[in-house]
Amino acid sequence: MSERAAPFYCPYCGDEDLRPSEQGHGAWECAACNRAFQLKFLGLLARGLQPNDAAGDEI
């Protein structure tokens, strides 16, 4: 498995000033908005991505 993925932006304010938190695995702190959040990978979907057959302009 590769290295852990790190978020590029805060999900609340969009700032890039993120630091790992001491709260545990996947926890991050945003210095801009003073919020802490945690990221967690839930797994892969069994069905995968399905193409949208109804897309497009129908007349």
PDB file of C-alpha atoms in Angstrom:
ATOM      1  CA  MET A   1       0.000   0.000   0.000  1.00  0.00           C
ATOM      2  CA  SER A   2       1.200   3.528  -0.713  1.00  0.00           C
ATOM      3  CA  GLU A   3       1.710   6.390   1.710  1.00  0.00           C
ATOM      4  CA  ARG A   4      -1.252   7.927   3.488  1.00  0.00           C
ATOM      5  CA  ALA A   5      -3.161  10.476   1.489  1.00  0.00           C
ATOM      6  CA  ALA A   6      -3.280  13.981   2.893  1.00  0.00           C
ATOM      7  CA  PRO A   7      -6.058  16.506   2.276  1.00  0.00           C
ATOM      8  CA  PHE A   8      -5.086  19.548   0.224  1.00  0.00           C
ATOM      9  CA  TYR A   9      -7.906  21.831   1.422  1.00  0.00           C
ATOM     10  CA  CYS A  10     -10.002  22.250   4.554  1.00  0.00           C
ATOM     11  CA  PRO A  11     -13.521  20.875   3.880  1.00  0.00           C
ATOM     12  CA  TYR A  12     -15.025  23.791   5.838  1.00  0.00           C
ATOM     13  CA  CYS A  13     -13.189  26.929   4.691  1.00  0.00           C
ATOM     14  CA  GLY A  14     -11.079  25.730   1.735  1.00  0.00           C
ATOM     15  CA  ASP A  15      -7.785  26.975   3.176  1.00  0.00           C
ATOM     16  CA  GLU A  16      -4.555  25.039   2.675  1.00  0.00           C
ATOM     17  CA  ASP A  17      -3.032  25.571   6.138  1.00  0.00           C
ATOM     18  CA  LEU A  18      -3.610  22.027   7.438  1.00  0.00           C
ATOM     19  CA  ARG A  19      -1.608  20.122  10.013  1.00  0.00           C
ATOM     20  CA  PRO A  20      -1.892  16.564  11.338  1.00  0.00           C
ATOM     21  CA  SER A  21      -3.734  16.407  14.649  1.00  0.00           C
ATOM     22  CA  GLU A  22      -2.687  14.467  17.725  1.00  0.00           C
ATOM     23  CA  GLN A  23      -6.255  13.132  18.060  1.00  0.00           C
ATOM     24  CA  GLY A  24      -5.521   9.997  16.071  1.00  0.00           C
ATOM     25  CA  HIS A  25      -5.250   8.436  12.641  1.00  0.00           C
ATOM     26  CA  GLY A  26      -6.638  10.618   9.851  1.00  0.00           C
ATOM     27  CA  ALA A  27      -7.219  13.653  12.079  1.00  0.00           C
ATOM     28  CA  TRP A  28      -6.302  17.104  10.768  1.00  0.00           C
ATOM     29  CA  GLU A  29      -6.431  20.673  12.088  1.00  0.00           C
ATOM     30  CA  CYS A  30      -7.052  23.807  10.035  1.00  0.00           C
ATOM     31  CA  ALA A  31      -5.175  26.861  11.316  1.00  0.00           C
ATOM     32  CA  ALA A  32      -7.328  29.239   9.242  1.00  0.00           C
ATOM     33  CA  CYS A  33     -10.775  28.376  10.653  1.00  0.00           C
ATOM     34  CA  ASN A  34      -9.585  26.635  13.840  1.00  0.00           C
ATOM     35  CA  ARG A  35     -11.522  23.429  13.096  1.00  0.00           C
ATOM     36  CA  ALA A  36     -10.467  19.817  13.468  1.00  0.00           C
ATOM     37  CA  PHE A  37     -11.748  17.022  11.248  1.00  0.00           C
ATOM     38  CA  GLN A  38     -11.045  13.380  10.545  1.00  0.00           C
ATOM     39  CA  LEU A  39     -10.820  11.542   7.224  1.00  0.00           C
ATOM     40  CA  LYS A  40     -11.736   7.886   6.927  1.00  0.00           C
ATOM     41  CA  PHE A  41     -11.664   5.556   3.936  1.00  0.00           C
ATOM     42  CA  LEU A  42     -14.793   3.402   4.021  1.00  0.00           C
ATOM     43  CA  GLY A  43     -13.972   1.010   1.177  1.00  0.00           C
ATOM     44  CA  LEU A  44     -14.719   0.323  -2.459  1.00  0.00           C
ATOM     45  CA  LEU A  45     -18.233   0.073  -3.827  1.00  0.00           C
ATOM     46  CA  ALA A  46     -19.109  -3.388  -5.075  1.00  0.00           C
ATOM     47  CA  ARG A  47     -20.941  -2.067  -8.123  1.00  0.00           C
ATOM     48  CA  GLY A  48     -18.276   0.459  -9.143  1.00  0.00           C
ATOM     49  CA  LEU A  49     -19.150   3.524 -11.164  1.00  0.00           C
ATOM     50  CA  GLN A  50     -22.044   3.170 -13.568  1.00  0.00           C
ATOM     51  CA  PRO A  51     -22.243   5.305 -16.719  1.00  0.00           C
ATOM     52  CA  ASN A  52     -25.277   7.536 -16.987  1.00  0.00           C
ATOM     53  CA  ASP A  53     -27.230   6.276 -20.022  1.00  0.00           C
ATOM     54  CA  ALA A  54     -29.836   9.034 -19.704  1.00  0.00           C
ATOM     55  CA  ALA A  55     -27.323  11.860 -20.229  1.00  0.00           C
ATOM     56  CA  GLY A  56     -27.568  14.045 -23.277  1.00  0.00           C
ATOM     57  CA  ASP A  57     -30.143  16.188 -24.970  1.00  0.00           C
ATOM     58  CA  GLU A  58     -33.151  14.196 -26.037  1.00  0.00           C
ATOM     59  CA  ILE A  59     -35.847  15.833 -28.136  1.00  0.00           C
TER      60      ILE A  59
END
